[in-house]
């Protein structure tokens, strides 16, 4: 949906995936972090910069704990959270 410009549909899809993955894996899981990162991308594309930064920061925190501070996914989320 995101690549098609259907941002609201993409956001709903990613939020649903986040809810399901939280149920299965808990809050501290790389898949949950990826869901939050994707939500951040959609929010940013929708012009909701502060909400996007919060999602990127959440994703970065989980990724830092699970993957380490030097992992490329951690650094990507941290960079977007700082923008």
mmCIF file of N, CA and C in Angstrom:
data_model
loop_
_atom_site.group_PDB
_atom_site.id
_atom_site.type_symbol
_atom_site.label_atom_id
_atom_site.label_comp_id
_atom_site.label_asym_id
_atom_site.label_seq_id
_atom_site.Cartn_x
_atom_site.Cartn_y
_atom_site.Cartn_z
ATOM 1 N N UNK A 1 0.819 -1.202 0.000
ATOM 2 C CA UNK A 1 0.000 0.000 0.000
ATOM 3 C C UNK A 1 0.858 1.260 0.000
ATOM 4 N N UNK A 2 1.926 1.242 0.771
ATOM 5 C CA UNK A 2 2.776 2.424 0.883
ATOM 6 C C UNK A 2 3.350 2.806 -0.464
ATOM 7 N N UNK A 3 3.867 1.826 -1.202
ATOM 8 C CA UNK A 3 4.476 2.112 -2.497
ATOM 9 C C UNK A 3 3.449 2.600 -3.514
ATOM 10 N N UNK A 4 2.178 2.340 -3.265
ATOM 11 C CA UNK A 4 1.104 2.780 -4.147
ATOM 12 C C UNK A 4 0.535 4.132 -3.725
ATOM 13 N N UNK A 5 1.094 4.707 -2.661
ATOM 14 C CA UNK A 5 0.608 5.992 -2.178
ATOM 15 C C UNK A 5 -0.641 5.898 -1.316
ATOM 16 N N UNK A 6 -1.027 4.707 -0.946
ATOM 17 C CA UNK A 6 -2.205 4.502 -0.098
ATOM 18 C C UNK A 6 -1.746 4.493 1.355
ATOM 19 N N UNK A 7 -1.417 5.678 1.852
ATOM 20 C CA UNK A 7 -0.763 5.779 3.153
ATOM 21 C C UNK A 7 -1.669 5.361 4.305
ATOM 22 N N UNK A 8 -2.931 5.731 4.261
ATOM 23 C CA UNK A 8 -3.836 5.372 5.358
ATOM 24 C C UNK A 8 -4.004 3.855 5.431
ATOM 25 N N UNK A 9 -4.140 3.213 4.279
ATOM 26 C CA UNK A 9 -4.262 1.755 4.261
ATOM 27 C C UNK A 9 -2.973 1.101 4.756
ATOM 28 N N UNK A 10 -1.846 1.645 4.346
ATOM 29 C CA UNK A 10 -0.555 1.113 4.796
ATOM 30 C C UNK A 10 -0.424 1.244 6.301
ATOM 31 N N UNK A 11 -0.817 2.414 6.821
ATOM 32 C CA UNK A 11 -0.727 2.637 8.267
ATOM 33 C C UNK A 11 -1.588 1.631 9.017
ATOM 34 N N UNK A 12 -2.798 1.410 8.550
ATOM 35 C CA UNK A 12 -3.683 0.444 9.207
ATOM 36 C C UNK A 12 -3.095 -0.966 9.163
ATOM 37 N N UNK A 13 -2.539 -1.336 8.027
ATOM 38 C CA UNK A 13 -1.919 -2.658 7.873
ATOM 39 C C UNK A 13 -0.748 -2.823 8.837
ATOM 40 N N UNK A 14 0.140 -1.829 8.893
ATOM 41 C CA UNK A 14 1.309 -1.917 9.769
ATOM 42 C C UNK A 14 0.915 -1.888 11.245
ATOM 43 N N UNK A 15 -0.128 -1.124 11.582
ATOM 44 C CA UNK A 15 -0.585 -1.097 12.974
ATOM 45 C C UNK A 15 -1.173 -2.445 13.379
ATOM 46 N N UNK A 16 -1.893 -3.076 12.468
ATOM 47 C CA UNK A 16 -2.432 -4.405 12.743
ATOM 48 C C UNK A 16 -1.303 -5.416 12.917
ATOM 49 N N UNK A 17 -0.300 -5.341 12.065
ATOM 50 C CA UNK A 17 0.852 -6.241 12.181
ATOM 51 C C UNK A 17 1.569 -6.019 13.508
ATOM 52 N N UNK A 18 1.692 -4.764 13.933
ATOM 53 C CA UNK A 18 2.329 -4.458 15.217
ATOM 54 C C UNK A 18 1.551 -5.088 16.364
ATOM 55 N N UNK A 19 0.234 -4.933 16.355
ATOM 56 C CA UNK A 19 -0.583 -5.528 17.426
ATOM 57 C C UNK A 19 -0.402 -7.048 17.474
ATOM 58 N N UNK A 20 -0.436 -7.687 16.308
ATOM 59 C CA UNK A 20 -0.294 -9.146 16.269
ATOM 60 C C UNK A 20 1.090 -9.577 16.728
ATOM 61 N N UNK A 21 2.122 -8.893 16.270
ATOM 62 C CA UNK A 21 3.480 -9.278 16.652
ATOM 63 C C UNK A 21 3.754 -9.017 18.130
ATOM 64 N N UNK A 22 3.162 -7.971 18.680
ATOM 65 C CA UNK A 22 3.309 -7.738 20.125
ATOM 66 C C UNK A 22 2.706 -8.886 20.918
ATOM 67 N N UNK A 23 1.537 -9.366 20.467
ATOM 68 C CA UNK A 23 0.891 -10.491 21.148
ATOM 69 C C UNK A 23 1.769 -11.728 21.103
ATOM 70 N N UNK A 24 2.363 -11.982 19.964
ATOM 71 C CA UNK A 24 3.149 -13.203 19.775
ATOM 72 C C UNK A 24 4.532 -13.096 20.413
ATOM 73 N N UNK A 25 5.221 -11.965 20.180
ATOM 74 C CA UNK A 25 6.627 -11.846 20.567
ATOM 75 C C UNK A 25 6.884 -10.967 21.785
ATOM 76 N N UNK A 26 5.912 -10.157 22.191
ATOM 77 C CA UNK A 26 6.157 -9.176 23.241
ATOM 78 C C UNK A 26 6.729 -7.901 22.634
ATOM 79 N N UNK A 27 7.006 -6.925 23.475
ATOM 80 C CA UNK A 27 7.454 -5.610 22.995
ATOM 81 C C UNK A 27 8.904 -5.580 22.538
ATOM 82 N N UNK A 28 9.729 -6.453 23.061
ATOM 83 C CA UNK A 28 11.167 -6.404 22.779
ATOM 84 C C UNK A 28 11.562 -7.506 21.810
ATOM 85 N N UNK A 29 11.282 -7.255 20.529
ATOM 86 C CA UNK A 29 11.553 -8.218 19.485
ATOM 87 C C UNK A 29 11.889 -7.461 18.206
ATOM 88 N N UNK A 30 12.856 -7.940 17.430
ATOM 89 C CA UNK A 30 13.209 -7.233 16.189
ATOM 90 C C UNK A 30 12.037 -7.064 15.217
ATOM 91 N N UNK A 31 11.114 -8.015 15.183
ATOM 92 C CA UNK A 31 9.957 -7.894 14.285
ATOM 93 C C UNK A 31 9.049 -6.746 14.722
ATOM 94 N N UNK A 32 8.880 -6.590 16.024
ATOM 95 C CA UNK A 32 8.092 -5.476 16.558
ATOM 96 C C UNK A 32 8.790 -4.155 16.210
ATOM 97 N N UNK A 33 10.103 -4.127 16.346
ATOM 98 C CA UNK A 33 10.863 -2.930 15.990
ATOM 99 C C UNK A 33 10.689 -2.600 14.511
ATOM 100 N N UNK A 34 10.694 -3.605 13.659
ATOM 101 C CA UNK A 34 10.495 -3.374 12.229
ATOM 102 C C UNK A 34 9.108 -2.819 11.943
ATOM 103 N N UNK A 35 8.100 -3.326 12.655
ATOM 104 C CA UNK A 35 6.752 -2.782 12.492
ATOM 105 C C UNK A 35 6.718 -1.309 12.870
ATOM 106 N N UNK A 36 7.350 -0.965 13.983
ATOM 107 C CA UNK A 36 7.374 0.432 14.421
ATOM 108 C C UNK A 36 8.123 1.302 13.419
ATOM 109 N N UNK A 37 9.204 0.783 12.877
ATOM 110 C CA UNK A 37 9.980 1.526 11.888
ATOM 111 C C UNK A 37 9.126 1.789 10.642
ATOM 112 N N UNK A 38 8.416 0.771 10.181
ATOM 113 C CA UNK A 38 7.561 0.935 9.002
ATOM 114 C C UNK A 38 6.433 1.930 9.258
ATOM 115 N N UNK A 39 5.858 1.887 10.445
ATOM 116 C CA UNK A 39 4.831 2.868 10.805
ATOM 117 C C UNK A 39 5.429 4.265 10.766
ATOM 118 N N UNK A 40 6.650 4.402 11.275
ATOM 119 C CA UNK A 40 7.335 5.695 11.227
ATOM 120 C C UNK A 40 7.514 6.200 9.808
ATOM 121 N N UNK A 41 7.855 5.310 8.888
ATOM 122 C CA UNK A 41 8.032 5.704 7.486
ATOM 123 C C UNK A 41 6.718 6.238 6.909
ATOM 124 N N UNK A 42 5.622 5.543 7.193
ATOM 125 C CA UNK A 42 4.321 5.983 6.682
ATOM 126 C C UNK A 42 3.909 7.310 7.325
ATOM 127 N N UNK A 43 4.124 7.433 8.628
ATOM 128 C CA UNK A 43 3.780 8.686 9.307
ATOM 129 C C UNK A 43 4.589 9.848 8.737
ATOM 130 N N UNK A 44 5.866 9.612 8.503
ATOM 131 C CA UNK A 44 6.723 10.655 7.924
ATOM 132 C C UNK A 44 6.214 11.056 6.543
ATOM 133 N N UNK A 45 5.872 10.077 5.725
ATOM 134 C CA UNK A 45 5.353 10.351 4.385
ATOM 135 C C UNK A 45 4.006 11.075 4.439
ATOM 136 N N UNK A 46 3.283 10.908 5.547
ATOM 137 C CA UNK A 46 1.979 11.557 5.736
ATOM 138 C C UNK A 46 2.108 12.947 6.334
ATOM 139 N N UNK A 47 3.343 13.383 6.571
ATOM 140 C CA UNK A 47 3.555 14.710 7.137
ATOM 141 C C UNK A 47 3.439 14.776 8.648
ATOM 142 N N UNK A 48 3.466 13.649 9.301
ATOM 143 C CA UNK A 48 3.348 13.588 10.765
ATOM 144 C C UNK A 48 4.727 13.324 11.361
ATOM 145 N N UNK A 49 5.589 14.318 11.241
ATOM 146 C CA UNK A 49 7.001 14.157 11.583
ATOM 147 C C UNK A 49 7.237 13.805 13.048
ATOM 148 N N UNK A 50 6.545 14.464 13.966
ATOM 149 C CA UNK A 50 6.816 14.198 15.393
ATOM 150 C C UNK A 50 6.364 12.792 15.779
ATOM 151 N N UNK A 51 5.223 12.347 15.244
ATOM 152 C CA UNK A 51 4.772 10.981 15.516
ATOM 153 C C UNK A 51 5.740 9.968 14.898
ATOM 154 N N UNK A 52 6.229 10.295 13.708
ATOM 155 C CA UNK A 52 7.184 9.410 13.036
ATOM 156 C C UNK A 52 8.464 9.284 13.856
ATOM 157 N N UNK A 53 8.987 10.419 14.343
ATOM 158 C CA UNK A 53 10.223 10.376 15.144
ATOM 159 C C UNK A 53 10.042 9.519 16.389
ATOM 160 N N UNK A 54 8.865 9.584 17.009
ATOM 161 C CA UNK A 54 8.608 8.769 18.196
ATOM 162 C C UNK A 54 8.639 7.280 17.854
ATOM 163 N N UNK A 55 8.059 6.917 16.713
ATOM 164 C CA UNK A 55 8.085 5.515 16.290
ATOM 165 C C UNK A 55 9.506 5.066 15.974
ATOM 166 N N UNK A 56 10.265 5.915 15.284
ATOM 167 C CA UNK A 56 11.654 5.575 14.977
ATOM 168 C C UNK A 56 12.470 5.422 16.262
ATOM 169 N N UNK A 57 12.222 6.283 17.242
ATOM 170 C CA UNK A 57 12.947 6.195 18.515
ATOM 171 C C UNK A 57 12.611 4.891 19.243
ATOM 172 N N UNK A 58 11.330 4.517 19.230
ATOM 173 C CA UNK A 58 10.934 3.241 19.846
ATOM 174 C C UNK A 58 11.605 2.069 19.134
ATOM 175 N N UNK A 59 11.589 2.109 17.808
ATOM 176 C CA UNK A 59 12.220 1.038 17.027
ATOM 177 C C UNK A 59 13.713 0.980 17.326
ATOM 178 N N UNK A 60 14.343 2.141 17.396
ATOM 179 C CA UNK A 60 15.784 2.188 17.661
ATOM 180 C C UNK A 60 16.117 1.598 19.031
ATOM 181 N N UNK A 61 15.298 1.893 20.029
ATOM 182 C CA UNK A 61 15.559 1.376 21.375
ATOM 183 C C UNK A 61 15.503 -0.151 21.401
ATOM 184 N N UNK A 62 14.490 -0.710 20.748
ATOM 185 C CA UNK A 62 14.369 -2.172 20.708
ATOM 186 C C UNK A 62 15.524 -2.770 19.907
ATOM 187 N N UNK A 63 15.812 -2.170 18.767
ATOM 188 C CA UNK A 63 16.897 -2.680 17.928
ATOM 189 C C UNK A 63 18.242 -2.584 18.638
ATOM 190 N N UNK A 64 18.472 -1.496 19.356
ATOM 191 C CA UNK A 64 19.729 -1.341 20.097
ATOM 192 C C UNK A 64 19.870 -2.458 21.120
ATOM 193 N N UNK A 65 18.785 -2.753 21.834
ATOM 194 C CA UNK A 65 18.823 -3.795 22.860
ATOM 195 C C UNK A 65 18.963 -5.191 22.258
ATOM 196 N N UNK A 66 18.300 -5.434 21.131
ATOM 197 C CA UNK A 66 18.263 -6.778 20.562
ATOM 198 C C UNK A 66 19.394 -7.038 19.555
ATOM 199 N N UNK A 67 19.755 -6.010 18.787
ATOM 200 C CA UNK A 67 20.713 -6.202 17.699
ATOM 201 C C UNK A 67 22.061 -5.539 17.944
ATOM 202 N N UNK A 68 22.087 -4.617 18.906
ATOM 203 C CA UNK A 68 23.316 -3.896 19.212
ATOM 204 C C UNK A 68 23.346 -2.523 18.564
ATOM 205 N N UNK A 69 24.160 -1.621 19.119
ATOM 206 C CA UNK A 69 24.181 -0.234 18.645
ATOM 207 C C UNK A 69 24.817 -0.060 17.269
ATOM 208 N N UNK A 70 25.617 -1.016 16.836
ATOM 209 C CA UNK A 70 26.311 -0.872 15.558
ATOM 210 C C UNK A 70 25.616 -1.586 14.400
ATOM 211 N N UNK A 71 24.496 -2.198 14.675
ATOM 212 C CA UNK A 71 23.754 -2.886 13.609
ATOM 213 C C UNK A 71 23.153 -1.844 12.667
ATOM 214 N N UNK A 72 23.165 -2.135 11.376
ATOM 215 C CA UNK A 72 22.697 -1.150 10.393
ATOM 216 C C UNK A 72 21.224 -0.775 10.584
ATOM 217 N N UNK A 73 20.387 -1.701 11.057
ATOM 218 C CA UNK A 73 18.982 -1.368 11.289
ATOM 219 C C UNK A 73 18.819 -0.437 12.489
ATOM 220 N N UNK A 74 19.627 -0.661 13.516
ATOM 221 C CA UNK A 74 19.613 0.235 14.677
ATOM 222 C C UNK A 74 20.003 1.637 14.249
ATOM 223 N N UNK A 75 21.075 1.729 13.495
ATOM 224 C CA UNK A 75 21.569 3.042 13.068
ATOM 225 C C UNK A 75 20.574 3.749 12.146
ATOM 226 N N UNK A 76 19.876 2.987 11.314
ATOM 227 C CA UNK A 76 18.876 3.583 10.422
ATOM 228 C C UNK A 76 17.731 4.193 11.226
ATOM 229 N N UNK A 77 17.217 3.451 12.207
ATOM 230 C CA UNK A 77 16.119 3.972 13.042
ATOM 231 C C UNK A 77 16.591 5.185 13.851
ATOM 232 N N UNK A 78 17.803 5.106 14.386
ATOM 233 C CA UNK A 78 18.316 6.239 15.172
ATOM 234 C C UNK A 78 18.477 7.484 14.304
ATOM 235 N N UNK A 79 18.959 7.303 13.086
ATOM 236 C CA UNK A 79 19.132 8.449 12.192
ATOM 237 C C UNK A 79 17.784 9.098 11.877
ATOM 238 N N UNK A 80 16.780 8.288 11.581
ATOM 239 C CA UNK A 80 15.468 8.852 11.277
ATOM 240 C C UNK A 80 14.806 9.469 12.500
ATOM 241 N N UNK A 81 15.073 8.932 13.686
ATOM 242 C CA UNK A 81 14.522 9.523 14.909
ATOM 243 C C UNK A 81 15.116 10.898 15.175
ATOM 244 N N UNK A 82 16.346 11.121 14.705
ATOM 245 C CA UNK A 82 17.024 12.388 14.953
ATOM 246 C C UNK A 82 16.678 13.482 13.938
ATOM 247 N N UNK A 83 16.017 13.099 12.864
ATOM 248 C CA UNK A 83 15.687 14.084 11.823
ATOM 249 C C UNK A 83 14.552 14.998 12.236
#
